[in-house]
Short mmCIF file of C-alpha atoms in Angstrom, two decimals:
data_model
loop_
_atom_site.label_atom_id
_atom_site.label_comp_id
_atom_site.label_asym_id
_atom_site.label_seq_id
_atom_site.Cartn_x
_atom_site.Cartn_y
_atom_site.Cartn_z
CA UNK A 1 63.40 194.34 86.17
CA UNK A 2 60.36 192.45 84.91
CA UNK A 3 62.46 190.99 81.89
CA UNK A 4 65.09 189.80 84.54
CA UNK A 5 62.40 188.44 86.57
CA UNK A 6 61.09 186.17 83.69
CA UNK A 7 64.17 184.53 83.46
CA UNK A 8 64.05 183.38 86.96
CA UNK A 9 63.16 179.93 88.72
CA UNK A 10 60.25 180.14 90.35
CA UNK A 11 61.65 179.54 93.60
CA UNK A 12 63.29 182.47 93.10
CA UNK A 13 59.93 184.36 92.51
CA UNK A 14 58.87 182.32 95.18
CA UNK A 15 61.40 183.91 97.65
CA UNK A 16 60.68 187.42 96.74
CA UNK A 17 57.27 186.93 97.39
CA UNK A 18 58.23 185.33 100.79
CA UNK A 19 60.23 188.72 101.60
CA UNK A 20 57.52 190.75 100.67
CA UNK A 21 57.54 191.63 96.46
CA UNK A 22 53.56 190.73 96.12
CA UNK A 23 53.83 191.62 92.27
CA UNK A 24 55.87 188.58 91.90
CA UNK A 25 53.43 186.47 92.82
CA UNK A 26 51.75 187.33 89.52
CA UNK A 27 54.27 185.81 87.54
CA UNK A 28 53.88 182.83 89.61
CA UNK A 29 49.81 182.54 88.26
CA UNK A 30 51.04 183.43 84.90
CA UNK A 31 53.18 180.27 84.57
CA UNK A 32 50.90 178.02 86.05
CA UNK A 33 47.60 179.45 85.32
CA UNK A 34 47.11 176.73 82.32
CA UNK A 35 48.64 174.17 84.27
CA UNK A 36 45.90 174.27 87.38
CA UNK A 37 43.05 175.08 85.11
CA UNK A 38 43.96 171.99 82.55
CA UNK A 39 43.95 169.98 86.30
CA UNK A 40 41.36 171.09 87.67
CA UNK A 41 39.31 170.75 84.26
CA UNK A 42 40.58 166.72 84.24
CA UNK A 43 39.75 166.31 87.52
CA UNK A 44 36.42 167.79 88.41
CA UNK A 45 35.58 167.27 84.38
CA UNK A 46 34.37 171.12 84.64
CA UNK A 47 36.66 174.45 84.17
CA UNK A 48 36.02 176.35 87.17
CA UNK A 49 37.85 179.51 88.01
CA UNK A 50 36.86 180.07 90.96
CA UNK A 51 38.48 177.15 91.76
CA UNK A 52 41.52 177.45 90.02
CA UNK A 53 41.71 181.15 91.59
CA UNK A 54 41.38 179.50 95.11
CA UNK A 55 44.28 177.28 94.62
CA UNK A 56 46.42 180.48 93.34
CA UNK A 57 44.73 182.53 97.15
CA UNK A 58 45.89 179.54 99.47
CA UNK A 59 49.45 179.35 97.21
CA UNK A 60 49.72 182.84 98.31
CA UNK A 61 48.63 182.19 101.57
CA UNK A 62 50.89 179.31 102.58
CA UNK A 63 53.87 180.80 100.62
CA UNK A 64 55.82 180.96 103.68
CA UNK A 65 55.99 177.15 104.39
CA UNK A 66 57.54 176.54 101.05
CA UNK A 67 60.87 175.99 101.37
CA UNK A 68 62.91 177.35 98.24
CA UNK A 69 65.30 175.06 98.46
CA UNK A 70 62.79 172.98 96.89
CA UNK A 71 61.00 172.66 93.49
CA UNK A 72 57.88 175.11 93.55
CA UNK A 73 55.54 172.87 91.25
CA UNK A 74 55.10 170.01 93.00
CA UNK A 75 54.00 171.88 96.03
CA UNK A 76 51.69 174.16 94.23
CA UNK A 77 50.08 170.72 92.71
CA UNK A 78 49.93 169.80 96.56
CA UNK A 79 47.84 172.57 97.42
CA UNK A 80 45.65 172.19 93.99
CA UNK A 81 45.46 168.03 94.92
CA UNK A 82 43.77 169.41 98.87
CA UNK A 83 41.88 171.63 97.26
CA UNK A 84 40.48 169.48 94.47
CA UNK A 85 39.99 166.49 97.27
CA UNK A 86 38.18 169.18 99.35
CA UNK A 87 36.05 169.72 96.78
CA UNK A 88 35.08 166.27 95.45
CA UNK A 89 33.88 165.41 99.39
CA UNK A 90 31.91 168.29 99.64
CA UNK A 91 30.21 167.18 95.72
CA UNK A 92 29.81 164.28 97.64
CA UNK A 93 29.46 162.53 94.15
CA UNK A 94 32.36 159.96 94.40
CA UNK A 95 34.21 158.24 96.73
CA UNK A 96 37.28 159.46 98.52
CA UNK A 97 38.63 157.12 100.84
CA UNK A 98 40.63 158.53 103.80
CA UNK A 99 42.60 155.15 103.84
CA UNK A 100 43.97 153.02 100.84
CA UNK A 101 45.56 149.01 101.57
CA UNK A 102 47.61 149.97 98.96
CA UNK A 103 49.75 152.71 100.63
CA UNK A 104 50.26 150.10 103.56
CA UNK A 105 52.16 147.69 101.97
CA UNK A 106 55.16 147.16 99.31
CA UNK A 107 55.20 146.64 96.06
CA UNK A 108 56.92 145.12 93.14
CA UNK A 109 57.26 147.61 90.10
CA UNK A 110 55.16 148.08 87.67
CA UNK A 111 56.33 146.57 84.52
CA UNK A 112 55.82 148.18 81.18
CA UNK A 113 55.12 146.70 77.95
CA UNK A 114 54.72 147.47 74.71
CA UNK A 115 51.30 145.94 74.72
CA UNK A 116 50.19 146.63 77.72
CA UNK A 117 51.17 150.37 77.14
CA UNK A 118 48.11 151.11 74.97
CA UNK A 119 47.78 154.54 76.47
CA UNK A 120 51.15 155.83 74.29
CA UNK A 121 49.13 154.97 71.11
CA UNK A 122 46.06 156.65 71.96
CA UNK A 123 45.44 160.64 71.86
CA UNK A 124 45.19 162.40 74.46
CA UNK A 125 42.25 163.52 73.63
CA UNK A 126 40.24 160.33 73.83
CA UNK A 127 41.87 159.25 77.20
CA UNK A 128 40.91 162.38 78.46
CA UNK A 129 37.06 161.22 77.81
CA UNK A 130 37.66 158.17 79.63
CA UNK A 131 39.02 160.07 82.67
CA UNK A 132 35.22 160.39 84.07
CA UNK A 133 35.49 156.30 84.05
CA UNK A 134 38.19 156.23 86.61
CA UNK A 135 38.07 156.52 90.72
CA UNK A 136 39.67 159.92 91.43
CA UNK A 137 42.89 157.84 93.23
CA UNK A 138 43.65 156.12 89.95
CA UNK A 139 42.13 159.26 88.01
CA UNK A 140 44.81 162.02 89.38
CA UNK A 141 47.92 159.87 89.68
CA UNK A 142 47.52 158.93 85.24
CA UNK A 143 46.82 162.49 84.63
CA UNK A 144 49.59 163.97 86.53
CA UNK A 145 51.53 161.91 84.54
CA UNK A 146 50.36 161.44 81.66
CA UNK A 147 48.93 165.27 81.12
CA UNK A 148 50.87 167.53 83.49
CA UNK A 149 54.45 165.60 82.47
CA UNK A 150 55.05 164.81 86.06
CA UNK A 151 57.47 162.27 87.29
CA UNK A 152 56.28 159.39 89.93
CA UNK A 153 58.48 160.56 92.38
CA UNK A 154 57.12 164.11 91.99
CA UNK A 155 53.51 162.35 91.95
CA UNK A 156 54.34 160.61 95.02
CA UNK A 157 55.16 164.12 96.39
CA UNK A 158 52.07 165.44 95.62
CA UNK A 159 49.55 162.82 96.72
CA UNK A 160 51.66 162.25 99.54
CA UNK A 161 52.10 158.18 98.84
CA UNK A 162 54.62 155.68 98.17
CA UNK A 163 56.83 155.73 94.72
CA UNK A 164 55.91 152.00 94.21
CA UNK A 165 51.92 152.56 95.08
CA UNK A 166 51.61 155.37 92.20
CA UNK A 167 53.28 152.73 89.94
CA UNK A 168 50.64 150.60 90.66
CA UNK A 169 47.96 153.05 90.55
CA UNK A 170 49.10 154.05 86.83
CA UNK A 171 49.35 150.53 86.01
CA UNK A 172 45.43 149.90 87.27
CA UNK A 173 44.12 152.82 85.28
CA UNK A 174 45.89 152.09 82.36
CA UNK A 175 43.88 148.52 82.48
CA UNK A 176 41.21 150.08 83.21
CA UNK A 177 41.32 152.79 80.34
CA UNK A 178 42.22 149.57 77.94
CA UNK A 179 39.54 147.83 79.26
CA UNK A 180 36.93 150.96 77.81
CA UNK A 181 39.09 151.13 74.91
CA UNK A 182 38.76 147.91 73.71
CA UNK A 183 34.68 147.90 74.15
CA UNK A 184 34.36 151.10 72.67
CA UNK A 185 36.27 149.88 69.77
CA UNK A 186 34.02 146.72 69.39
CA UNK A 187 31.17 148.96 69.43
CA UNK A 188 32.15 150.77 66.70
CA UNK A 189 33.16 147.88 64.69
CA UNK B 1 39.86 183.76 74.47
CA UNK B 2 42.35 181.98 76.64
CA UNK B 3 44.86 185.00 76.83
CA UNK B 4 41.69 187.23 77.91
CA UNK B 5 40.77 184.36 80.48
CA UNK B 6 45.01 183.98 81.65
CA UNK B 7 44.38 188.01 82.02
CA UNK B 8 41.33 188.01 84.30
CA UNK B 9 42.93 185.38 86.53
CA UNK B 10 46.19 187.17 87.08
CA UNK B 11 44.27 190.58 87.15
CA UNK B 12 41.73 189.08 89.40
CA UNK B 13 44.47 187.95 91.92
CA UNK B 14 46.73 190.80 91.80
CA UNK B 15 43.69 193.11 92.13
CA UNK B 16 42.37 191.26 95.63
CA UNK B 17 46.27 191.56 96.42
CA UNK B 18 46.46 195.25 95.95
CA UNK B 19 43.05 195.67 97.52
CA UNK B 20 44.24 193.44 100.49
CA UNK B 21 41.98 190.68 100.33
CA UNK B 22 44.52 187.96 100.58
CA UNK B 23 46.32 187.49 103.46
CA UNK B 24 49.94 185.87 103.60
CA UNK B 25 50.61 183.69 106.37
CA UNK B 26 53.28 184.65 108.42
CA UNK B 27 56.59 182.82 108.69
CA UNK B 28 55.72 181.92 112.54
CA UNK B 29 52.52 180.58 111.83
CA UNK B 30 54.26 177.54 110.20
CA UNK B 31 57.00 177.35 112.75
CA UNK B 32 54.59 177.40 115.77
CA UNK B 33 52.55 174.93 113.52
CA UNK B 34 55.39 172.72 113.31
CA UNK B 35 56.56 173.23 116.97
CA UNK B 36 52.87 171.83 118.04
CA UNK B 37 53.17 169.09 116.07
CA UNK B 38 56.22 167.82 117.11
CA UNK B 39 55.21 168.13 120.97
CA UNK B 40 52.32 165.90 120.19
CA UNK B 41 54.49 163.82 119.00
CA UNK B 42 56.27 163.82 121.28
CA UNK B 43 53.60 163.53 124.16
CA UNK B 44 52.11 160.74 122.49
CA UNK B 45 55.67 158.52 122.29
CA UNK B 46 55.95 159.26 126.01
CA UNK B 47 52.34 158.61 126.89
CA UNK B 48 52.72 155.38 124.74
CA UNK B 49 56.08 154.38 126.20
CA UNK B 50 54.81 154.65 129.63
CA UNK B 51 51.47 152.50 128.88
CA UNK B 52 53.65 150.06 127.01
CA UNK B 53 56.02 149.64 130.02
CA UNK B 54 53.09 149.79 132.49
CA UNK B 55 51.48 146.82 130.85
CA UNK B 56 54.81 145.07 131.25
CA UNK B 57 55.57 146.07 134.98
CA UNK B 58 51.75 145.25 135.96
CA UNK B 59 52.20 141.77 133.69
CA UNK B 60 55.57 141.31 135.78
CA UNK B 61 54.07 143.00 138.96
CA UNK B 62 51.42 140.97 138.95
CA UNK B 63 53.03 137.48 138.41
CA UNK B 64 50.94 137.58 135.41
CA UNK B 65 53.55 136.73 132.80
CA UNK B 66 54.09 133.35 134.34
CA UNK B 67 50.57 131.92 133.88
CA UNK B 68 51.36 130.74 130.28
CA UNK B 69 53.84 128.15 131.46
CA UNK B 70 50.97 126.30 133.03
CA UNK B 71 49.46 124.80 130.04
CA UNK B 72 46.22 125.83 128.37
CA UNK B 73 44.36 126.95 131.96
CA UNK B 74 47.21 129.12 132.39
CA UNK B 75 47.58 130.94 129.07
CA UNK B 76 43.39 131.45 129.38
CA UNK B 77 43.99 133.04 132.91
CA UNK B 78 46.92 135.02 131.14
CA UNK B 79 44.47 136.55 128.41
CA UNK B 80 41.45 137.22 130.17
CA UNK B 81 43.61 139.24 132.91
CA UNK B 82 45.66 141.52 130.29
CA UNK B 83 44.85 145.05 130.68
CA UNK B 84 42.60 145.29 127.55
CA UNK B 85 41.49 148.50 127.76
CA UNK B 86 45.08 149.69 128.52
CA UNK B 87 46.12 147.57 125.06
CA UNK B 88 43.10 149.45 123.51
CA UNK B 89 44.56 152.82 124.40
CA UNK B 90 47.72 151.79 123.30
CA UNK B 91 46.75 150.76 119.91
CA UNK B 92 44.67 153.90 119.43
CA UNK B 93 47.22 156.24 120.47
CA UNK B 94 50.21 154.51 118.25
CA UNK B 95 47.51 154.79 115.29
CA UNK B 96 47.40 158.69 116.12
CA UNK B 97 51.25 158.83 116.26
CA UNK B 98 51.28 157.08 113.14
CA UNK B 99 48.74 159.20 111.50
CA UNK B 100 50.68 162.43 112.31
CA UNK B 101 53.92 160.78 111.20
CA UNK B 102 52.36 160.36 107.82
CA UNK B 103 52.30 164.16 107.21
CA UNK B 104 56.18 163.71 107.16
CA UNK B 105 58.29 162.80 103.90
CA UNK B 106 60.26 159.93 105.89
CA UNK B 107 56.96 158.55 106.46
CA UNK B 108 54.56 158.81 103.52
CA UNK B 109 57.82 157.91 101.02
CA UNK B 110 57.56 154.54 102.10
CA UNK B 111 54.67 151.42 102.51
CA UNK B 112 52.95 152.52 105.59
CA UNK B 113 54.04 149.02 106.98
CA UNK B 114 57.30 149.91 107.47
CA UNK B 115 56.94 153.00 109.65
CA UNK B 116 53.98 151.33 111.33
CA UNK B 117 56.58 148.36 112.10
CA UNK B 118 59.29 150.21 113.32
CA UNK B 119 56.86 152.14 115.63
CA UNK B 120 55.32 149.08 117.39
CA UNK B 121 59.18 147.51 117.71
CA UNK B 122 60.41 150.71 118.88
CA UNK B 123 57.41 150.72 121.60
CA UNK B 124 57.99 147.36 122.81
CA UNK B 125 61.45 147.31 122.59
CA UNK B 126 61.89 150.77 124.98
CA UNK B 127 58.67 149.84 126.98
CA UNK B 128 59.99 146.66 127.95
CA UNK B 129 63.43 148.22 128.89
CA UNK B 130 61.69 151.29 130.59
CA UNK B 131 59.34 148.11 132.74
CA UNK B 132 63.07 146.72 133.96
CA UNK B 133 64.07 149.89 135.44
CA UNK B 134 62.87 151.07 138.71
CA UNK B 135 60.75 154.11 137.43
CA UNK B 136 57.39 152.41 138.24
CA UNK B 137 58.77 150.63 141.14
CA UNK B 138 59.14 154.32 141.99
CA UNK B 139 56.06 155.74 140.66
CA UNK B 140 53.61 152.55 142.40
CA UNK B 141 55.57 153.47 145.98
CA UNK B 142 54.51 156.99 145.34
CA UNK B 143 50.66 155.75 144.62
CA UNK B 144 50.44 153.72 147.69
CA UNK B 145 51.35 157.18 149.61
CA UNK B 146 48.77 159.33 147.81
CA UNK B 147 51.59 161.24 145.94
CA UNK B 148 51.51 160.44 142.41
CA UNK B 149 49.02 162.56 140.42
CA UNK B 150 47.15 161.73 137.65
CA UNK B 151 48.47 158.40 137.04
CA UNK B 152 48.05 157.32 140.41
CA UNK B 153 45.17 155.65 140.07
CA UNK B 154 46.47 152.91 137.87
CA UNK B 155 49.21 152.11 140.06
CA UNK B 156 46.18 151.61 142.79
CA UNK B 157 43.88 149.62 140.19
CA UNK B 158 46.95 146.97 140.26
CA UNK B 159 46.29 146.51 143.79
CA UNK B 160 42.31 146.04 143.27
CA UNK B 161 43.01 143.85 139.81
CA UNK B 162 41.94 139.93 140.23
CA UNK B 163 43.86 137.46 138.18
CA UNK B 164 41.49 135.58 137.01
CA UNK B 165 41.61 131.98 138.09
CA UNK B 166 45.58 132.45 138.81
CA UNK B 167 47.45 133.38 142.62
CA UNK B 168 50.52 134.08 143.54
CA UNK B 169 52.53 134.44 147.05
CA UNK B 170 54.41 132.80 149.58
CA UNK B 171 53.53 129.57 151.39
CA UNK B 172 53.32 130.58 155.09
CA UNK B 173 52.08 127.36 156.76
CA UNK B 174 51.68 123.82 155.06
CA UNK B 175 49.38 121.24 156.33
CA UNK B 176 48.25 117.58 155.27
CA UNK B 177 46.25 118.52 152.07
CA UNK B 178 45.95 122.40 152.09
CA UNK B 179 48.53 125.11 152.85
CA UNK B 180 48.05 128.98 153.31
CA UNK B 181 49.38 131.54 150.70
CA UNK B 182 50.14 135.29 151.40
CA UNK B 183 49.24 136.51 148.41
CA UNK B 184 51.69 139.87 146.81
CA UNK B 185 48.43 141.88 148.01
CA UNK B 186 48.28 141.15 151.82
CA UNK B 187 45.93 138.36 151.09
CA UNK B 188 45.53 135.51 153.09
CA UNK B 189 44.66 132.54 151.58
CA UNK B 190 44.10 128.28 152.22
CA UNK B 191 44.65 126.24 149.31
CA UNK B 192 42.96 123.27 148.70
CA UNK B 193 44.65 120.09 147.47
CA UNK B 194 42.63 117.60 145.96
CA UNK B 195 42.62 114.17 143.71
CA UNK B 196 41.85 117.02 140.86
CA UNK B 197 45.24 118.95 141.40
CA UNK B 198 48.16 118.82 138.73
CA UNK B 199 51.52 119.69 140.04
CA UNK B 200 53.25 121.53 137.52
CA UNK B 201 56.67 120.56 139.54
CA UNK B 202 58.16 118.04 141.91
CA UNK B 203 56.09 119.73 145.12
CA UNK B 204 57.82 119.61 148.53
CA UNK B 205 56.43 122.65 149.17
CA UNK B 206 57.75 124.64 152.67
CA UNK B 207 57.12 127.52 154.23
CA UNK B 208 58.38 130.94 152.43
CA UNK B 209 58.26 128.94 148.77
CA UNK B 210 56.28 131.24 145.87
CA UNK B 211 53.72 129.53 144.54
CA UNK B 212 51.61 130.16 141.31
CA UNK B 213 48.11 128.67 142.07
CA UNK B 214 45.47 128.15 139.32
CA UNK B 215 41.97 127.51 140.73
CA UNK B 216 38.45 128.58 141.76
CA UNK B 217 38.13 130.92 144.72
CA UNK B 218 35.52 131.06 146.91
CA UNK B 219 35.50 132.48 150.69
CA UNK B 220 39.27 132.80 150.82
CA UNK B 221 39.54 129.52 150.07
CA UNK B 222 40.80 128.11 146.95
CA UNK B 223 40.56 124.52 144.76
CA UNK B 224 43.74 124.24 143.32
CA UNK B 225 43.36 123.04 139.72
CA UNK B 226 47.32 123.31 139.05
CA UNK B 227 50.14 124.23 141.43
CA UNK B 228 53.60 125.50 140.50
CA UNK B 229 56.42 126.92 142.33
CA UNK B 230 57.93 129.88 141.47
CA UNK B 231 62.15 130.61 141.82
CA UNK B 232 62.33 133.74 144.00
CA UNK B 233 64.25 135.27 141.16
CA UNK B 234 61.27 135.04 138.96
CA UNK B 235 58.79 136.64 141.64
CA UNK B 236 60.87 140.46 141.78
CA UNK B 237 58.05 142.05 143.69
CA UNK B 238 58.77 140.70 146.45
CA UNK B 239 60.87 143.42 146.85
CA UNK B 240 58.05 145.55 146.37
CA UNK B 241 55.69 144.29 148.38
CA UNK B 242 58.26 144.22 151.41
CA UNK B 243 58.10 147.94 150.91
CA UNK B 244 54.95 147.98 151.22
CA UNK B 245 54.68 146.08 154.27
CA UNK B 246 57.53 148.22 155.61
CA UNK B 247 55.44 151.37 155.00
CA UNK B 248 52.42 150.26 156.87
#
């Protein structure tokens, strides 16, 4: 039963849970248990389980108002992206505004470039460093991308804003990140 | 390290599970959730929709929306007699409505502009059509008898509303240089005509012509600054007003 269940999507898992199979939902925190913690790490720039366990308590909690016709990871990163905002106001450290210009209007696509793409020839490693530089709305939409392999539409789903704003977004942190690149090259010069 | 840590997580969760110490949300939670939700939606299109078309019934009501076709004096009597805190409430409620239409996918998917845009034409658009139909005809008879609740009061604050500088009604007696106007309220007024006075038309003014009178008044009285006549098609509350009289 367990090896059958392994092989399943998690919306499937997802529905059992919904009818009332609560060991299920432990598969469910096994899959994503690296995920959430590698998020929360990038975002808060501390591993904190509690945390990470929270997001997994209100998953369970809310597990009725997913609707399995649907993909399950996005809207477990939905509840991890309120709970992570949540916590960031109440750190009180940075800024999160409750209104961005750039949700309110249109705009053109992004373009990518080789050159301007300087992100694909750094490590991961080193970009996660820089995170810390970034505001967290430029901050979560690169690493959702970038580190969870997310795809802007799915981003868009989880922050709850325009395809075309977390295209922009990206694009601003990336020239941002190039920007601390580029000096902390020179220093080292 | 990590597979101890991906064990005390799991164990952790499934432990406060088996102990009871999380709570699942039951399916009607969400759906009652969602029910409220879409009432105040609701509510707040309807509230909106009525202010909207109440600011164009009082505008029309009012004679107000002809005040702009008598040069600068007339479009600074039109602003400084629109319903501002009316327009206030409007704008604040279409925000809210906007705000809870953002939790939606058809909503957030898109530039905020959009939604915001078809709101607001969607508003006017209805509002103005709702203003042409005789619902607040309706609803302002059923002030002026003390049997409207709750909204009552703003059909009555229409009555009690000065237009600035600006007058309307119907000529009732003309005389060398002044004539007296029966204003859409009941008042009686003399209008002053003086070396100062622009006539927006050709005047030949007679008895039972509606006039639109811009001027200073003082004492029932009135110095006309600018005088124009207004077709009785333009000047629908007449209608109303005859009611009115009819009922007292």
């Amino acid at each position: 039963m367990i090896l059958n269940l392994k092989a399943q999507s998690d919306e499937v898992i997802a529905k059992l849970v919904q009818t009332g199979d609560r060991e299920s939902f432990g598969l469910l925190v096994e899959r994503y248990e690296q995920k959430m913690k590698r998020y929360v790490r990038r975002f808060l720039f501390n591993e904190q389980e509690d945390i990470t366990q929270e997001i997994f308590i209100k998953a369970y909690s809310n597990i009725q108002s997913f609707d399995t016709s649907r993909k399950f990871s996005p809207w477990l990163y939905r509840i991890a992206h309120n709970e992570l905002i949540n916590q960031i106001k109440k750190r009180g450290k940075e800024q999160v505004s409750y209104f961005d210009f750039d949700t309110v209007f249109p705009h053109l696509k992004a373009k990518e470039t080789a050159d301007s793409d300087i992100l694909q020839n750094q490590d991961k490693e080193l970009i996660g460093k820089l995170l810390p530089k970034l505001d967290p709305k430029y901050r979560e939409p690169l690493l959702l991308y970038y580190f969870e392999d997310l795809d802007y539409k799915e981003v868009a789903e989880i922050m709850r804003i325009p395809v075309s704003t977390v295209g922009v977004r990206i694009k601003r942190a990336k020239e941002i990140l190039k920007k601390h690149i580029i000096e902390s090259e020179t220093k080292y010069e | 390290m990590n597979n101890k840590e991906e064990k005390s997580i799991k164990d952790q969760i499934l432990g406060k599970l088996e102990k009871g110490g999380m709570k699942m949300r039951p399916k009607y939670y969400f759906v009652i959730r969602t029910i409220l939700v879409v009432l105040t939606v609701v509510l707040l299109v309807l509230t909106v929709l009525f202010l909207i078309s109440f600011v164009f019934f009082q505008l029309r009501f009012s004679g107000l929306h002809h005040t702009p076709s008598f040069g600068l004096p007339g479009v600074k009597a039109f602003v400084v007699s629109l319903p501002w805190v009316l327009i206030a409430l409007i704008v604040f409620l279409t925000f809210a409505l906007e705000y809870l239409l953002k939790k939606y996918s058809f909503t957030y998917k898109r530039p905020l502009i959009y939604s915001l845009m078809v709101v607001v034409v969607v508003v006017l658009v209805v509002g103005f059509v709702v203003s042409n139909t005789p619902l607040h005809d309706r609803f302002a008879m059923r002030a002026m008898e003390n049997r409207l609740p709750v909204a009552g009061g703003l059909y009555r604050e229409i009555e009690k509303r000065a237009l600035g500088h600006a007058q309307f009604g119907q000529v009732t007696a003309v005389r060398d240089d002044e004539f007296d106007l029966e204003t859409r309220l009941g008042e009686r007024l003399t209008i002053k005509i003086n070396e100062r006075t622009i006539f927006q038309t050709a005047l030949n003014l007679r008895v039972d012509d509606v006039v639109m009178v811009i001027g200073n008044k003082d004492n029932g009285t009135v110095d006309a600054v600018r005088i124009q006549k207004v077709p009785d098609e333009k000047f629908p509350m007449q209608r109303i007003k005859g009611r009115f009289h009819m009922m007292k």
